[in-house]
Short mmCIF file of C-alpha atoms in Angstrom, two decimals:
data_model
loop_
_atom_site.label_atom_id
_atom_site.label_comp_id
_atom_site.label_asym_id
_atom_site.label_seq_id
_atom_site.Cartn_x
_atom_site.Cartn_y
_atom_site.Cartn_z
CA MET A 66 36.06 -18.37 -30.19
CA ASP A 67 38.13 -21.52 -30.26
CA CYS A 68 36.84 -25.18 -29.70
CA LEU A 69 38.18 -25.24 -26.14
CA GLU A 70 35.90 -22.04 -25.33
CA PHE A 71 33.01 -23.43 -27.24
CA ARG A 72 32.96 -26.86 -25.34
CA ARG A 73 33.28 -25.01 -22.11
CA ARG A 74 30.41 -22.75 -22.79
CA LEU A 75 28.47 -25.45 -24.15
CA GLY A 76 28.85 -27.61 -20.78
CA ALA A 77 27.68 -24.30 -18.69
CA GLU A 78 25.02 -23.01 -21.15
CA PRO A 79 24.10 -25.71 -23.86
CA ARG A 80 21.10 -23.83 -24.94
CA SER A 81 22.78 -20.46 -25.19
CA GLN A 82 22.02 -18.63 -28.57
CA ALA A 83 25.00 -16.56 -28.53
CA ALA A 84 26.08 -15.35 -31.90
CA ASP A 85 29.79 -16.12 -31.33
CA MET A 86 28.64 -19.70 -30.43
CA LEU A 87 26.74 -20.15 -33.50
CA ALA A 88 29.34 -18.73 -35.79
CA HIS A 89 31.69 -21.29 -34.35
CA ARG A 90 29.32 -24.02 -34.66
CA LEU A 91 29.02 -23.13 -38.14
CA GLU A 92 32.80 -23.21 -39.15
CA CYS A 93 33.41 -26.42 -36.84
CA ALA A 94 31.87 -29.88 -37.59
CA ALA A 95 33.06 -31.34 -34.63
CA CYS A 96 31.80 -28.66 -32.26
CA GLN A 97 28.46 -28.73 -34.21
CA ALA A 98 28.10 -32.57 -33.36
CA ALA A 99 29.15 -31.90 -30.00
CA TRP A 100 26.31 -29.23 -29.75
CA GLN A 101 23.77 -31.72 -31.35
CA ARG A 102 24.75 -34.30 -28.68
CA ALA A 103 24.42 -31.55 -25.97
CA GLN A 104 20.82 -30.58 -27.17
CA GLN A 105 19.80 -34.37 -26.93
CA PHE A 106 21.25 -34.59 -23.23
CA GLU A 107 19.42 -31.26 -22.43
CA ASP A 108 16.03 -32.73 -23.58
CA ARG A 109 16.71 -35.87 -21.72
CA LEU A 110 17.73 -33.88 -18.69
CA GLU A 111 14.78 -31.54 -19.08
CA GLY A 112 12.44 -34.39 -19.12
CA ALA A 113 13.62 -36.36 -16.48
CA LEU A 114 13.58 -33.16 -13.96
CA LYS A 115 9.94 -32.88 -14.85
CA ILE A 116 8.75 -35.13 -12.30
CA ASP A 117 5.21 -35.76 -11.92
CA VAL A 118 3.39 -33.07 -9.53
CA PRO A 119 1.27 -34.42 -6.82
CA GLU A 120 -2.52 -34.52 -7.66
CA GLY A 121 -4.27 -31.45 -6.12
CA LEU A 122 -1.17 -29.62 -5.03
CA THR A 123 -2.36 -26.25 -6.63
CA GLU A 124 -6.04 -27.02 -4.92
CA ARG A 125 -4.37 -27.43 -1.62
CA ALA A 126 -2.21 -24.24 -1.91
CA LEU A 127 -5.35 -21.96 -3.06
CA LEU A 128 -7.13 -23.72 0.16
CA ALA A 129 -4.28 -23.04 2.68
CA GLN A 130 -4.10 -18.98 1.43
CA SER A 131 -7.94 -18.73 1.43
CA THR A 132 -7.94 -20.26 4.96
CA LEU A 133 -5.38 -18.12 6.02
CA GLN A 134 -6.74 -15.01 4.43
CA ARG A 135 -10.03 -16.01 6.40
CA GLN A 136 -8.35 -16.41 9.82
CA ARG A 137 -6.85 -12.81 9.41
CA TRP A 138 -10.12 -11.33 8.29
CA ARG A 139 -11.79 -12.90 11.52
CA ARG A 140 -8.89 -11.73 13.55
CA ARG A 141 -9.07 -7.94 12.13
CA GLN A 142 -13.17 -7.82 12.34
CA PRO A 143 -13.21 -6.67 15.94
CA TRP A 144 -10.70 -3.95 15.08
CA LEU A 145 -12.63 -3.01 12.27
CA ALA A 146 -16.03 -2.85 13.83
CA VAL A 147 -14.56 -0.55 16.52
CA ALA A 148 -12.51 1.39 13.52
CA ALA A 149 -15.88 1.82 11.63
CA SER A 150 -17.68 2.98 14.89
CA LEU A 151 -15.13 5.47 15.42
CA ILE A 152 -15.22 6.92 11.83
CA LEU A 153 -19.00 6.86 11.98
CA ALA A 154 -18.92 8.97 15.24
CA MET A 155 -16.47 11.42 13.78
CA GLY A 156 -18.54 11.79 10.72
CA VAL A 157 -21.77 12.42 12.89
CA GLY A 158 -19.86 14.65 15.37
CA GLY A 159 -18.20 16.62 12.40
CA TYR A 160 -21.53 17.25 10.78
CA ALA A 161 -22.92 18.51 13.92
CA TRP A 162 -20.57 20.79 14.73
CA GLN A 163 -20.78 21.80 11.31
CA GLN A 164 -24.29 22.69 11.32
CA HIS A 165 -24.02 24.00 14.74
CA ASP A 166 -21.32 26.49 13.68
CA ALA A 167 -23.32 27.53 10.50
CA HIS A 168 -25.96 28.83 12.99
CA SER A 169 -23.51 30.73 15.15
CA LEU A 170 -23.94 34.50 15.43
CA PRO A 171 -20.30 34.92 13.96
CA ALA A 172 -21.15 32.76 10.85
CA LEU A 173 -24.50 34.54 10.28
CA SER A 174 -23.02 38.02 10.72
CA VAL A 175 -20.32 37.41 8.18
CA ALA A 176 -22.81 35.69 5.62
CA HIS A 177 -24.88 38.83 6.12
CA MET A 178 -22.10 41.28 5.15
CA PRO A 179 -22.21 40.84 1.23
CA GLU A 180 -25.64 42.41 1.05
CA GLU A 181 -24.72 45.46 3.38
CA ILE A 182 -21.20 46.02 2.12
CA ALA A 183 -21.81 49.45 0.82
CA SER A 184 -22.37 50.52 4.29
CA LEU A 185 -18.87 50.41 5.06
CA ASP A 186 -18.25 53.48 2.71
CA LEU A 187 -20.56 55.67 4.65
CA ILE A 188 -18.75 58.42 6.41
CA GLN A 189 -21.56 61.01 7.06
CA PRO A 190 -22.16 60.77 10.86
CA LEU A 191 -25.92 60.02 11.90
CA THR A 192 -27.88 62.00 14.46
CA PRO A 193 -28.43 60.38 17.66
CA HIS A 194 -32.05 60.75 17.12
CA ALA A 195 -31.85 58.46 14.00
CA VAL A 196 -29.63 55.92 15.56
CA LYS A 197 -32.04 55.77 18.68
CA MET A 198 -34.91 55.35 16.03
CA GLY A 199 -33.06 52.29 14.45
CA PHE A 200 -32.81 50.59 17.77
CA ALA A 201 -36.46 51.56 18.63
CA GLY A 202 -37.41 49.68 15.62
CA ARG A 203 -36.20 46.49 17.15
CA GLY A 204 -37.79 47.42 20.50
CA VAL A 205 -34.75 48.64 22.14
CA ALA A 206 -34.63 51.91 24.11
CA LEU A 207 -31.09 53.25 24.33
CA ARG A 208 -30.14 53.89 27.80
CA GLY A 209 -26.89 55.90 27.28
CA PRO A 210 -25.19 58.31 24.91
CA VAL A 211 -24.92 57.34 21.29
CA PRO A 212 -21.51 56.88 20.34
CA SER A 213 -20.13 59.44 18.26
CA GLY A 214 -19.25 58.45 14.56
CA THR A 215 -22.22 56.29 13.92
CA THR A 216 -22.57 56.33 9.88
CA TYR A 217 -25.10 53.66 9.48
CA VAL A 218 -27.95 52.14 11.15
CA HIS A 219 -30.83 49.80 9.92
CA ASP A 220 -32.89 46.80 11.50
CA CYS A 221 -31.97 43.72 9.50
CA MET A 222 -32.61 39.88 9.70
CA VAL A 223 -29.25 38.12 9.95
CA GLY A 224 -30.22 34.73 9.47
CA PRO A 225 -33.07 34.10 11.49
CA TYR A 226 -32.37 36.63 13.99
CA LYS A 227 -33.65 40.25 14.18
CA ALA A 228 -30.82 42.65 14.71
CA VAL A 229 -29.61 46.34 14.66
CA HIS A 230 -27.10 46.76 11.98
CA LEU A 231 -24.78 49.76 12.87
CA VAL A 232 -21.47 50.99 11.24
CA THR A 233 -19.05 53.12 13.57
CA ARG A 234 -15.89 54.98 12.64
CA HIS A 235 -13.26 54.34 15.31
CA ASP A 236 -10.15 56.24 14.16
CA GLY A 237 -11.55 56.84 10.62
CA GLU A 238 -11.96 53.04 10.05
CA PRO A 239 -15.42 51.53 9.69
CA VAL A 240 -16.28 48.93 12.45
CA VAL A 241 -19.63 46.87 12.05
CA VAL A 242 -21.68 46.41 14.73
CA LEU A 243 -24.52 44.09 15.14
CA TYR A 244 -26.78 43.95 18.10
CA PHE A 245 -28.95 40.93 18.49
CA PRO A 246 -31.49 41.70 21.24
CA HIS A 247 -32.51 38.67 23.67
CA ARG A 248 -29.77 36.40 21.78
CA GLN A 249 -27.42 35.00 24.40
CA VAL A 250 -23.75 34.92 23.94
CA SER A 251 -21.86 32.75 26.31
CA HIS A 252 -18.55 34.50 26.59
CA VAL A 253 -16.27 37.06 24.69
CA ARG A 254 -14.69 35.50 21.61
CA ASN A 255 -12.40 36.60 18.83
CA PHE A 256 -12.62 34.95 15.54
CA GLN A 257 -11.74 35.16 11.73
CA ARG A 258 -13.87 34.32 8.73
CA GLN A 259 -13.52 34.88 5.17
CA GLY A 260 -11.39 37.86 5.43
CA TRP A 261 -13.39 39.57 8.30
CA VAL A 262 -11.96 39.86 12.04
CA GLY A 263 -14.61 39.61 14.26
CA ARG A 264 -15.39 39.56 18.12
CA GLU A 265 -18.67 38.42 19.92
CA VAL A 266 -19.48 40.18 23.18
CA PRO A 267 -22.24 38.95 25.56
CA MET A 268 -24.58 41.46 26.76
CA PRO A 269 -27.17 41.63 29.60
CA HIS A 270 -30.18 41.65 27.21
CA GLY A 271 -28.63 40.47 24.12
CA GLY A 272 -25.37 39.73 22.18
CA LEU A 273 -23.09 42.02 20.16
CA VAL A 274 -20.97 40.95 17.03
CA MET A 275 -18.36 43.44 16.05
CA LEU A 276 -16.62 42.98 12.53
CA THR A 277 -13.88 44.62 10.31
CA ASP A 278 -12.21 44.06 7.30
CA ARG A 279 -9.06 46.00 8.07
CA GLY A 280 -7.44 43.06 9.71
CA SER A 281 -7.33 44.32 13.31
CA SER A 282 -9.47 43.76 16.57
CA ARG A 283 -7.81 46.48 17.96
CA PRO A 284 -10.57 48.90 17.93
CA PHE A 285 -13.09 46.26 19.16
CA SER A 286 -12.77 47.08 23.22
CA ALA A 287 -13.52 50.79 22.89
CA VAL A 288 -16.25 50.14 20.48
CA ALA A 289 -17.67 47.54 22.61
CA SER A 290 -17.62 49.79 25.59
CA ALA A 291 -19.27 52.65 23.64
CA TRP A 292 -22.19 50.46 22.70
CA THR A 293 -22.71 48.64 25.79
CA GLN A 294 -22.94 52.03 27.71
CA ALA A 295 -25.44 53.23 25.13
CA ILE A 296 -27.66 50.18 25.18
CA GLU A 297 -27.50 49.17 28.77
CA GLY A 298 -26.79 52.78 30.31
CA HIS A 299 -23.36 51.31 31.84
CA VAL A 300 -20.16 49.54 30.88
CA GLU A 301 -19.79 45.92 31.98
CA ALA A 302 -16.39 44.25 32.87
CA ARG A 303 -17.04 41.37 30.44
CA THR A 304 -17.00 43.68 27.74
CA ALA A 305 -13.11 44.51 28.27
CA SER A 306 -10.71 44.02 25.73
CA LEU A 307 -9.40 40.77 24.52
CA ASP A 308 -6.61 41.22 22.10
CA ASP A 309 -4.86 38.03 22.24
CA GLY A 310 -6.13 34.63 21.19
CA GLU A 311 -8.87 32.93 19.43
CA SER A 312 -11.27 32.39 22.06
CA ALA A 313 -11.51 32.93 25.83
CA ALA A 314 -13.25 31.62 28.67
CA PRO A 315 -16.06 33.90 30.20
CA LYS A 316 -14.37 36.37 32.37
CA ALA A 317 -15.78 36.80 35.79
CA PRO A 318 -18.17 39.98 36.11
CA MET B 129 -35.12 -25.98 -11.93
CA ARG B 130 -31.59 -25.28 -12.89
CA ARG B 131 -29.30 -23.42 -10.70
CA LEU B 132 -27.24 -20.65 -11.90
CA PRO B 133 -23.78 -20.70 -10.71
CA VAL B 134 -22.87 -18.80 -7.73
CA LEU B 135 -21.36 -15.51 -8.55
CA ARG B 136 -18.68 -14.21 -6.30
CA ARG B 137 -16.66 -11.06 -6.33
CA VAL B 138 -13.02 -11.70 -6.34
CA SER B 139 -10.53 -9.01 -5.82
CA PRO B 140 -7.92 -8.43 -8.61
CA ARG B 141 -5.03 -9.30 -6.02
CA GLN B 142 -6.87 -12.56 -5.07
CA ARG B 143 -7.48 -13.43 -9.00
CA GLN B 144 -3.75 -12.61 -9.71
CA PHE B 145 -2.49 -14.85 -6.83
CA GLU B 146 -4.94 -17.81 -8.15
CA SER B 147 -3.53 -17.41 -11.73
CA LEU B 148 -0.09 -17.26 -10.31
CA THR B 149 -0.63 -20.69 -8.33
CA ARG B 150 -2.31 -22.24 -11.32
CA ALA B 151 0.58 -21.28 -13.56
CA HIS B 152 3.62 -21.92 -11.46
CA ALA B 153 2.74 -24.36 -8.84
CA GLY B 154 3.93 -27.46 -10.77
CA ASP B 155 7.25 -25.77 -11.56
CA LEU B 156 7.75 -24.89 -7.97
CA TYR B 157 7.08 -28.28 -6.83
CA ARG B 158 9.56 -29.72 -9.03
CA PHE B 159 12.16 -27.08 -8.07
CA ALA B 160 11.60 -27.36 -4.33
CA PHE B 161 12.01 -31.35 -5.04
CA TRP B 162 15.14 -31.05 -6.61
CA LEU B 163 16.55 -28.94 -3.76
CA CYS B 164 14.95 -30.98 -0.65
CA GLY B 165 14.39 -34.50 -2.25
CA GLN B 166 11.46 -35.10 -0.45
CA SER B 167 7.98 -35.06 -1.84
CA ALA B 168 6.27 -34.00 1.37
CA LEU B 169 8.61 -31.37 2.17
CA ALA B 170 8.75 -29.98 -1.44
CA GLU B 171 5.04 -29.54 -1.21
CA ASP B 172 5.28 -27.95 2.31
CA LEU B 173 7.67 -25.48 0.70
CA VAL B 174 5.57 -24.98 -2.35
CA GLN B 175 2.83 -23.80 0.00
CA GLU B 176 5.05 -21.56 2.07
CA THR B 177 6.32 -19.90 -1.12
CA LEU B 178 2.87 -19.15 -2.29
CA LEU B 179 1.74 -17.74 1.00
CA ARG B 180 4.72 -15.69 1.18
CA ALA B 181 3.98 -14.28 -2.36
CA TRP B 182 0.57 -13.55 -1.73
CA ARG B 183 1.59 -11.52 1.36
CA ASN B 184 3.86 -9.58 -0.82
CA MET B 185 2.18 -9.78 -4.02
CA ASP B 186 2.15 -5.84 -4.51
CA SER B 187 6.05 -6.33 -5.11
CA LEU B 188 5.47 -8.12 -8.36
CA ARG B 189 5.11 -5.76 -11.16
CA GLU B 190 5.33 -7.78 -14.33
CA ALA B 191 4.15 -11.27 -15.41
CA ALA B 192 7.17 -12.14 -16.73
CA ALA B 193 9.12 -11.95 -13.56
CA ALA B 194 6.51 -13.93 -11.88
CA LYS B 195 8.31 -17.54 -12.12
CA PRO B 196 11.93 -16.34 -11.07
CA TRP B 197 10.49 -14.20 -8.33
CA LEU B 198 8.71 -17.30 -6.82
CA MET B 199 11.84 -19.43 -7.28
CA THR B 200 13.54 -16.83 -5.33
CA ILE B 201 11.14 -16.94 -2.46
CA LEU B 202 11.25 -20.59 -2.64
CA ARG B 203 14.99 -21.11 -2.16
CA ARG B 204 14.83 -18.65 0.70
CA GLU B 205 12.14 -20.53 2.58
CA HIS B 206 14.41 -23.58 1.63
CA ALA B 207 17.06 -21.83 3.34
CA ARG B 208 15.05 -20.99 6.20
CA LEU B 209 13.95 -24.17 6.57
CA TYR B 210 17.46 -25.59 6.35
CA GLU B 211 18.39 -23.40 9.32
CA ARG B 212 15.54 -24.36 11.39
CA LYS B 213 15.73 -27.96 10.88
CA ARG B 214 19.04 -28.64 9.90
CA LEU B 215 19.08 -31.90 11.31
CA ASP B 216 15.97 -33.07 9.49
CA THR B 217 17.07 -31.51 5.90
CA ILE B 218 18.65 -34.39 4.13
CA GLU B 219 20.98 -34.47 0.98
CA LEU B 220 19.64 -36.19 -1.81
CA ASP B 221 22.60 -38.40 -1.83
CA ASP B 222 21.11 -40.23 1.12
CA VAL B 223 17.60 -40.47 -0.61
CA ARG B 224 16.57 -43.60 -1.77
CA VAL B 225 14.77 -42.13 -5.01
CA ALA B 226 13.37 -45.49 -5.82
CA ASP B 227 10.79 -45.07 -2.46
CA ASP B 228 9.76 -41.87 -3.31
CA GLY B 229 6.26 -41.23 -4.80
CA ALA B 230 7.49 -38.66 -7.44
CA TRP B 231 9.18 -41.37 -9.11
CA ALA B 232 6.06 -43.50 -9.30
CA SER B 233 6.10 -43.19 -13.29
CA PRO B 234 6.17 -45.73 -16.27
CA GLU B 235 9.67 -44.19 -16.81
CA ARG B 236 10.86 -45.09 -13.57
CA HIS B 237 13.09 -48.03 -14.79
CA GLY B 238 13.84 -46.03 -18.07
CA GLN B 239 16.45 -43.59 -19.07
CA ALA B 240 14.81 -40.78 -16.92
CA ALA B 241 14.65 -42.48 -13.91
CA ASP B 242 18.64 -43.37 -14.60
CA ILE B 243 19.05 -39.49 -14.68
CA ARG B 244 17.02 -38.75 -11.64
CA ALA B 245 19.01 -41.10 -9.81
CA ALA B 246 21.97 -39.52 -10.91
CA MET B 247 20.88 -36.01 -10.46
CA SER B 248 19.87 -37.01 -6.77
CA GLN B 249 23.52 -38.06 -6.17
CA LEU B 250 24.87 -34.65 -7.18
CA PRO B 251 25.87 -32.29 -4.28
CA LEU B 252 23.28 -29.28 -3.48
CA LYS B 253 26.42 -27.08 -4.85
CA TYR B 254 25.86 -28.44 -8.23
CA ARG B 255 22.16 -29.72 -8.04
CA GLU B 256 20.93 -26.32 -7.24
CA PRO B 257 22.11 -24.11 -10.09
CA LEU B 258 21.31 -26.77 -12.51
CA ALA B 259 17.72 -27.00 -11.40
CA MET B 260 17.70 -23.21 -11.62
CA GLN B 261 18.75 -23.49 -15.08
CA VAL B 262 17.06 -26.20 -16.46
CA LEU B 263 13.50 -25.95 -14.80
CA GLY B 264 13.67 -21.94 -13.95
CA GLY B 265 15.41 -20.65 -17.32
CA PHE B 266 17.82 -18.63 -15.40
CA SER B 267 21.02 -17.59 -16.95
CA CYS B 268 24.61 -17.90 -15.44
CA GLU B 269 24.53 -14.17 -14.66
CA GLU B 270 20.83 -14.62 -12.81
CA ILE B 271 22.03 -17.70 -10.93
CA ALA B 272 25.15 -15.84 -9.71
CA ALA B 273 23.16 -12.74 -8.43
CA GLU B 274 20.79 -15.20 -6.79
CA LEU B 275 23.42 -17.36 -4.97
CA GLY B 276 25.86 -14.44 -4.47
CA GLU B 277 28.74 -15.92 -6.51
CA LYS B 278 30.51 -14.58 -9.76
CA PRO B 279 29.11 -15.70 -13.11
CA GLY B 280 32.34 -17.45 -14.13
CA ALA B 281 32.07 -19.63 -10.73
CA VAL B 282 28.54 -20.53 -11.52
CA ALA B 283 29.33 -21.32 -15.02
CA THR B 284 32.15 -23.65 -13.90
CA GLN B 285 29.72 -25.29 -11.45
CA LEU B 286 27.32 -26.04 -14.22
CA PHE B 287 29.80 -27.43 -16.33
CA ARG B 288 31.11 -30.02 -13.81
CA ALA B 289 27.35 -30.87 -12.84
CA ARG B 290 26.72 -31.83 -16.24
CA GLN B 291 30.06 -33.74 -16.13
CA LYS B 292 29.18 -35.58 -13.20
CA LEU B 293 25.62 -36.52 -14.33
CA LYS B 294 27.34 -38.00 -17.26
CA THR B 295 29.98 -39.81 -15.18
CA LEU B 296 27.06 -41.16 -13.15
CA LEU B 297 25.39 -42.32 -16.39
CA GLN B 298 28.22 -43.86 -17.96
CA ASP B 299 27.70 -41.46 -20.73
CA ASP B 300 30.43 -39.99 -22.41
CA PRO B 301 31.90 -37.61 -19.85
CA MET B 302 34.56 -36.45 -21.74
CA GLU B 303 32.04 -34.50 -24.21
CA ALA B 304 31.78 -32.26 -21.46
CA THR B 305 35.26 -31.86 -20.52
CA ASP B 306 37.74 -29.40 -22.04
CA HIS B 307 39.52 -32.63 -23.09
CA GLY B 308 36.86 -33.97 -25.14
CA LEU B 309 37.65 -32.45 -28.40
CA SER B 310 37.75 -34.46 -31.61
#
């Protein structure tokens, strides 16, 4: 670095600690003296630019901010109240729906299955008499022919409800049938829960829930028809097939 | 019975803002004053700057970056103000500095007052980078980035700003020139 460059940089950045400027100062007495005068000038300049700050400046700035914040908060409050009400309503609604769903026949039927899972492995068909006795235990007299391929029958408690638990073989695959005497089902509805595919079907004097763990609702229509005929003595149109969709409105009888 | 102080919960964001204000309001005011030349306007600029900083507090990541960050906001506020009230904003050249409250100090008629009077006569293009450097501690590169200029151009502005100050102070202006070698 030469003296010209040093003085130019000294004029632009007098406080610079650059190594090349320091090195030049050490070897040039004139530039060292110029540097000292520049430092004195900078001290005076810094001191002069630090003018007095108005008293209470900080407090007034904080007051302006806190006032603005409060104004914003007031403007937001009605919206916050509405938002809080909506969240509360959604929470209550969600909880109510959860409680309602947990006590539905599909939910209770699926929850019942783990303790009866071995019944799916039975392949020996029961006699019609044995099946009729199973229904008789629930005070239900069968009015039609017992479907062939019924391999299991038991009077169970499914949640708080009395039920007849059956397993019917359809094309060799087991289909669980739970008949709930005197339980009302509003309409035919397919469902899927915890690996089970199911359908609930309304009947004149109770409700029927079918379950399979084979992934297809294909056998449900035939099984529902067969058991409706067995229980009621005739087949109703509303037990007809519902192969598509998760749910459907009640079909006209 | 002696009353206990009221304890209030203050959010971390609010605490940060209060600390920021207490630490930097003074420097911001000085910088604002050397930009606009009016005490009342400088105080308005500080308030606007701090309110804007509060709204954007989440973008401040490091405490060390706070001062340059605030000064950048202030510069933009000043530019906005200048655009809005072009006719109301005046050059320091026109300010009778002795009438301003900011000068009311014992040094008023001393050396510092002379430097302030000289500073007030510098055009904004010299005064602004000089204030950024002296008050804000910005380097040439940082000032260049702020002003959208090249570092070399900023270095020249700073050099000339000091040269003009010394001329006005009847100091030795040649000290700062490249002809002043001895």
